[in-house]
PDB file of C-alpha atoms in Angstrom:
ATOM      1  CA  MET A 211      -3.946  13.696  -1.951  1.00 59.00           C
ATOM      2  CA  SER A 212      -2.233  10.419  -2.766  1.00 84.00           C
ATOM      3  CA  MET A 213      -3.363   8.002  -5.438  1.00 92.00           C
ATOM      4  CA  PHE A 214      -3.266   4.262  -4.712  1.00 95.00           C
ATOM      5  CA  GLY A 215      -3.488   1.230  -7.001  1.00 96.00           C
ATOM      6  CA  GLN A 216      -6.204  -1.124  -5.737  1.00 96.00           C
ATOM      7  CA  TYR A 217      -7.122  -4.734  -6.558  1.00 97.00           C
ATOM      8  CA  ALA A 218      -9.944  -7.083  -5.621  1.00 97.00           C
ATOM      9  CA  ARG A 219      -9.647 -10.808  -6.367  1.00 97.00           C
ATOM     10  CA  LEU A 220     -12.857 -12.498  -7.539  1.00 98.00           C
ATOM     11  CA  ALA A 221     -13.905 -15.995  -8.537  1.00 98.00           C
ATOM     12  CA  PRO A 222     -15.008 -16.215 -12.202  1.00 98.00           C
ATOM     13  CA  ALA A 223     -18.731 -16.118 -11.334  1.00 98.00           C
ATOM     14  CA  GLU A 224     -18.148 -13.127  -9.049  1.00 98.00           C
ATOM     15  CA  LEU A 225     -16.199 -11.334 -11.767  1.00 98.00           C
ATOM     16  CA  GLU A 226     -18.989 -11.936 -14.272  1.00 97.00           C
ATOM     17  CA  ARG A 227     -21.500 -10.618 -11.764  1.00 97.00           C
ATOM     18  CA  ALA A 228     -19.305  -7.550 -11.154  1.00 97.00           C
ATOM     19  CA  ILE A 229     -19.213  -6.836 -14.892  1.00 96.00           C
ATOM     20  CA  GLN A 230     -23.010  -7.178 -15.117  1.00 96.00           C
ATOM     21  CA  ASP A 231     -23.718  -5.310 -11.871  1.00 97.00           C
ATOM     22  CA  PRO A 232     -21.041  -2.741 -10.874  1.00 97.00           C
ATOM     23  CA  ASP A 233     -23.063  -1.735  -7.800  1.00 96.00           C
ATOM     24  CA  TRP A 234     -22.746  -5.314  -6.535  1.00 97.00           C
ATOM     25  CA  ALA A 235     -19.004  -5.102  -7.202  1.00 97.00           C
ATOM     26  CA  TRP A 236     -18.691  -1.961  -5.085  1.00 96.00           C
ATOM     27  CA  ASP A 237     -20.670  -3.601  -2.259  1.00 95.00           C
ATOM     28  CA  PHE A 238     -18.323  -6.628  -2.500  1.00 94.00           C
ATOM     29  CA  VAL A 239     -15.261  -4.384  -2.209  1.00 93.00           C
ATOM     30  CA  GLU A 240     -16.739  -2.366   0.662  1.00 91.00           C
ATOM     31  CA  GLU A 241     -17.545  -5.568   2.551  1.00 90.00           C
ATOM     32  CA  HIS A 242     -13.946  -6.755   2.199  1.00 84.00           C
ATOM     33  CA  LEU A 243     -12.555  -3.297   3.029  1.00 81.00           C
ATOM     34  CA  ALA A 244     -14.500  -3.406   6.282  1.00 78.00           C
ATOM     35  CA  ALA A 245     -12.480  -6.502   7.251  1.00 74.00           C
ATOM     36  CA  VAL A 246      -9.151  -4.695   6.700  1.00 69.00           C
ATOM     37  CA  PRO A 247      -7.367  -3.550   9.889  1.00 67.00           C
ATOM     38  CA  GLY A 248      -7.655   0.100  10.918  1.00 60.00           C
ATOM     39  CA  ASP A 249      -4.381   1.086   9.219  1.00 57.00           C
ATOM     40  CA  GLY A 250      -5.810   0.099   5.812  1.00 55.00           C
ATOM     41  CA  THR A 251      -3.184  -2.557   5.140  1.00 60.00           C
ATOM     42  CA  PRO A 252      -4.711  -5.468   3.190  1.00 59.00           C
ATOM     43  CA  VAL A 253      -4.691  -8.779   5.021  1.00 66.00           C
ATOM     44  CA  ALA A 254      -2.162 -11.337   3.756  1.00 66.00           C
ATOM     45  CA  GLY A 255      -4.000 -13.947   1.722  1.00 71.00           C
ATOM     46  CA  GLY A 256      -7.035 -11.671   1.554  1.00 86.00           C
ATOM     47  CA  ARG A 257      -9.086 -10.714  -1.460  1.00 94.00           C
ATOM     48  CA  LEU A 258      -7.749  -7.135  -1.619  1.00 95.00           C
ATOM     49  CA  HIS A 259      -4.358  -5.750  -2.525  1.00 95.00           C
ATOM     50  CA  SER A 260      -2.871  -2.278  -2.857  1.00 94.00           C
ATOM     51  CA  THR A 261       0.294  -1.109  -4.547  1.00 95.00           C
ATOM     52  CA  GLY A 262       0.041   2.180  -2.689  1.00 93.00           C
ATOM     53  CA  LYS A 263       1.618   5.094  -4.518  1.00 93.00           C
ATOM     54  CA  MET A 264       3.801   2.817  -6.644  1.00 95.00           C
ATOM     55  CA  TRP A 265       1.061   2.081  -9.223  1.00 96.00           C
ATOM     56  CA  HIS A 266       2.382   4.538 -11.832  1.00 95.00           C
ATOM     57  CA  ALA A 267       6.003   3.445 -11.453  1.00 96.00           C
ATOM     58  CA  LEU A 268       4.907  -0.192 -11.746  1.00 98.00           C
ATOM     59  CA  GLU A 269       2.946   0.599 -14.903  1.00 97.00           C
ATOM     60  CA  TYR A 270       6.009   2.235 -16.461  1.00 97.00           C
ATOM     61  CA  LEU A 271       8.408  -0.519 -15.411  1.00 98.00           C
ATOM     62  CA  LEU A 272       6.133  -3.402 -16.443  1.00 98.00           C
ATOM     63  CA  LYS A 273       5.629  -1.861 -19.896  1.00 97.00           C
ATOM     64  CA  LEU A 274       9.392  -1.384 -20.123  1.00 97.00           C
ATOM     65  CA  ARG A 275       9.803  -5.127 -19.409  1.00 98.00           C
ATOM     66  CA  GLY A 276       7.226  -6.081 -22.048  1.00 97.00           C
ATOM     67  CA  VAL A 277       4.310  -7.238 -19.878  1.00 98.00           C
ATOM     68  CA  GLU A 278       1.360  -7.032 -22.265  1.00 97.00           C
ATOM     69  CA  VAL A 279      -1.562  -7.315 -19.838  1.00 98.00           C
ATOM     70  CA  ASN A 280      -2.451  -3.967 -18.292  1.00 98.00           C
ATOM     71  CA  VAL A 281      -1.686  -5.064 -14.753  1.00 97.00           C
ATOM     72  CA  VAL A 282      -2.088  -1.578 -13.270  1.00 97.00           C
ATOM     73  CA  HIS A 283      -5.260  -0.269 -14.908  1.00 97.00           C
ATOM     74  CA  GLY A 284      -6.977  -3.505 -15.928  1.00 97.00           C
ATOM     75  CA  GLU A 285      -8.288  -4.497 -19.312  1.00 97.00           C
ATOM     76  CA  GLU A 286     -12.095  -4.253 -19.578  1.00 96.00           C
ATOM     77  CA  GLU A 287     -13.995  -1.319 -18.111  1.00 94.00           C
ATOM     78  CA  LEU A 288     -17.079  -2.280 -16.139  1.00 94.00           C
ATOM     79  CA  PRO A 289     -19.959  -0.871 -18.209  1.00 93.00           C
ATOM     80  CA  GLY A 290     -22.034   1.600 -16.238  1.00 95.00           C
ATOM     81  CA  ALA A 291     -19.703   1.602 -13.234  1.00 96.00           C
ATOM     82  CA  ASP A 292     -19.380   4.744 -11.171  1.00 95.00           C
ATOM     83  CA  ASP A 293     -16.072   6.459 -10.521  1.00 95.00           C
ATOM     84  CA  TRP A 294     -14.259   4.571  -7.737  1.00 96.00           C
ATOM     85  CA  GLY A 295     -11.661   7.301  -7.206  1.00 94.00           C
ATOM     86  CA  TYR A 296      -9.889   8.202 -10.429  1.00 95.00           C
ATOM     87  CA  GLY A 297     -12.254   6.561 -12.864  1.00 95.00           C
ATOM     88  CA  PRO A 298     -14.330   3.401 -12.940  1.00 97.00           C
ATOM     89  CA  PRO A 299     -12.864  -0.008 -12.128  1.00 98.00           C
ATOM     90  CA  ARG A 300     -11.622  -2.326 -14.839  1.00 98.00           C
ATOM     91  CA  ALA A 301     -11.504  -6.113 -14.953  1.00 98.00           C
ATOM     92  CA  ILE A 302      -8.705  -8.556 -15.679  1.00 98.00           C
ATOM     93  CA  SER A 303     -10.106 -11.948 -16.692  1.00 98.00           C
ATOM     94  CA  PRO A 304      -8.744 -15.171 -15.172  1.00 98.00           C
ATOM     95  CA  GLU A 305      -7.034 -15.932 -18.519  1.00 98.00           C
ATOM     96  CA  GLN A 306      -5.414 -12.489 -18.551  1.00 98.00           C
ATOM     97  CA  VAL A 307      -4.334 -12.960 -14.928  1.00 98.00           C
ATOM     98  CA  GLN A 308      -2.696 -16.247 -15.973  1.00 98.00           C
ATOM     99  CA  ALA A 309      -0.815 -14.498 -18.819  1.00 98.00           C
ATOM    100  CA  ALA A 310       0.268 -11.637 -16.570  1.00 98.00           C
ATOM    101  CA  ALA A 311       1.390 -13.999 -13.800  1.00 98.00           C
ATOM    102  CA  ARG A 312       3.523 -15.965 -16.290  1.00 98.00           C
ATOM    103  CA  ALA A 313       5.123 -12.763 -17.591  1.00 98.00           C
ATOM    104  CA  MET A 314       5.704 -11.437 -14.086  1.00 98.00           C
ATOM    105  CA  ALA A 315       7.206 -14.752 -12.915  1.00 98.00           C
ATOM    106  CA  ALA A 316      10.023 -14.181 -15.397  1.00 98.00           C
ATOM    107  CA  ILE A 317      10.860 -10.771 -13.875  1.00 98.00           C
ATOM    108  CA  THR A 318      12.471 -10.551 -10.458  1.00 98.00           C
ATOM    109  CA  PRO A 319      11.949  -7.425  -8.355  1.00 98.00           C
ATOM    110  CA  GLU A 320      15.620  -6.581  -8.931  1.00 97.00           C
ATOM    111  CA  GLY A 321      15.217  -7.232 -12.662  1.00 98.00           C
ATOM    112  CA  LEU A 322      12.202  -4.929 -12.837  1.00 98.00           C
ATOM    113  CA  VAL A 323      14.243  -1.912 -11.751  1.00 97.00           C
ATOM    114  CA  GLU A 324      17.599  -2.958 -13.211  1.00 96.00           C
ATOM    115  CA  GLY A 325      19.128  -0.287 -15.422  1.00 96.00           C
ATOM    116  CA  VAL A 326      16.463   2.276 -14.528  1.00 95.00           C
ATOM    117  CA  ALA A 327      17.336   5.391 -12.569  1.00 91.00           C
ATOM    118  CA  PRO A 328      14.846   7.343 -10.465  1.00 90.00           C
ATOM    119  CA  ALA A 329      15.748  10.368 -12.592  1.00 89.00           C
ATOM    120  CA  GLU A 330      14.334   8.528 -15.634  1.00 92.00           C
ATOM    121  CA  LEU A 331      11.004   8.121 -13.852  1.00 92.00           C
ATOM    122  CA  ALA A 332      11.069  11.719 -12.658  1.00 90.00           C
ATOM    123  CA  ASP A 333      11.829  12.993 -16.176  1.00 90.00           C
ATOM    124  CA  ALA A 334       8.948  10.910 -17.554  1.00 91.00           C
ATOM    125  CA  GLY A 335       6.574  12.439 -14.969  1.00 91.00           C
ATOM    126  CA  ILE A 336       5.988   9.103 -13.250  1.00 92.00           C
ATOM    127  CA  TYR A 337       4.175   9.359  -9.931  1.00 87.00           C
ATOM    128  CA  PRO A 338       5.464   9.409  -7.194  1.00 87.00           C
ATOM    129  CA  TYR A 339       8.954  10.082  -8.578  1.00 84.00           C
ATOM    130  CA  SER A 340       8.139  13.270 -10.488  1.00 81.00           C
ATOM    131  CA  GLY A 341       9.482  16.215  -8.576  1.00 72.00           C
ATOM    132  CA  SER A 342      11.460  13.950  -6.250  1.00 63.00           C
ATOM    133  CA  ASP A 343      15.124  13.495  -5.527  1.00 62.00           C
ATOM    134  CA  PRO A 344      16.713  12.230  -8.758  1.00 56.00           C
ATOM    135  CA  GLU A 345      19.311  10.420  -6.669  1.00 60.00           C
ATOM    136  CA  GLY A 346      16.631   8.423  -4.839  1.00 66.00           C
ATOM    137  CA  ARG A 347      16.277   4.663  -5.114  1.00 79.00           C
ATOM    138  CA  LEU A 348      13.726   2.303  -6.595  1.00 91.00           C
ATOM    139  CA  ASP A 349      13.529   0.013  -3.561  1.00 93.00           C
ATOM    140  CA  ASP A 350       9.902   0.968  -2.936  1.00 93.00           C
ATOM    141  CA  ALA A 351       8.948   0.085  -6.519  1.00 95.00           C
ATOM    142  CA  ALA A 352      10.759  -3.270  -6.305  1.00 96.00           C
ATOM    143  CA  LEU A 353       9.072  -4.104  -2.991  1.00 96.00           C
ATOM    144  CA  ALA A 354       5.623  -3.102  -4.302  1.00 96.00           C
ATOM    145  CA  TYR A 355       6.265  -5.269  -7.360  1.00 98.00           C
ATOM    146  CA  GLN A 356       7.283  -8.247  -5.208  1.00 97.00           C
ATOM    147  CA  ASP A 357       3.987  -8.019  -3.319  1.00 96.00           C
ATOM    148  CA  LEU A 358       1.959  -7.499  -6.515  1.00 97.00           C
ATOM    149  CA  GLN A 359       3.741 -10.415  -8.178  1.00 97.00           C
ATOM    150  CA  ALA A 360       2.780 -12.680  -5.252  1.00 96.00           C
ATOM    151  CA  PHE A 361      -0.835 -11.456  -5.386  1.00 97.00           C
ATOM    152  CA  PHE A 362      -1.002 -12.227  -9.122  1.00 98.00           C
ATOM    153  CA  GLN A 363       0.548 -15.669  -8.572  1.00 97.00           C
ATOM    154  CA  THR A 364      -2.081 -16.492  -5.947  1.00 97.00           C
ATOM    155  CA  THR A 365      -4.879 -15.157  -8.148  1.00 98.00           C
ATOM    156  CA  ALA A 366      -3.607 -17.216 -11.102  1.00 98.00           C
ATOM    157  CA  ARG A 367      -3.237 -20.359  -8.985  1.00 97.00           C
ATOM    158  CA  LEU A 368      -6.857 -19.963  -7.858  1.00 97.00           C
ATOM    159  CA  ARG A 369      -7.940 -19.286 -11.477  1.00 98.00           C
ATOM    160  CA  GLN A 370      -9.572 -16.044 -10.432  1.00 98.00           C
ATOM    161  CA  GLY A 371      -9.899 -12.616 -12.002  1.00 98.00           C
ATOM    162  CA  LEU A 372      -9.394  -9.097 -10.712  1.00 98.00           C
ATOM    163  CA  LEU A 373     -11.041  -5.738 -10.434  1.00 98.00           C
ATOM    164  CA  VAL A 374      -8.516  -2.912 -10.634  1.00 98.00           C
ATOM    165  CA  TRP A 375      -8.889   0.801  -9.878  1.00 97.00           C
ATOM    166  CA  ILE A 376      -6.966   3.858  -8.753  1.00 96.00           C
ATOM    167  CA  ALA A 377      -8.325   5.504  -5.596  1.00 93.00           C
TER     168      ALA A 377
END
């Protein structure tokens, strides 16, 4: 079974409501998931985003580049939230989104993976590279980062926050 990094973009009042009422948050996400095409690909400009299997590699690479906001797992756990896959969702406040977007704007997709070999990720047990071809490439991680970077830029521009979870 694959694990996917998932994001839902919320206005500040919606994020506050999600923190106070995790069941409402799940209903919000389900409603937006229902609008996603049959292949599960989030709609461009939509409220949802997925990094697919690259979530763990992105976490490793973003920490390596000094991004302080936990872009992959979120910052604040939603109190009383159920497990949404591999644990409960976490929130990233609009202010934290702003900080993350600024940090990410300074890192190009090529710069994120520069000087890092797939073997390094495999040796560190980073999903999905662990157990993979050590001669592989990091193109998928760079592409996933490019899309995540754009999603964070949009979220920051709209002064919104995020719910983050691994499913």
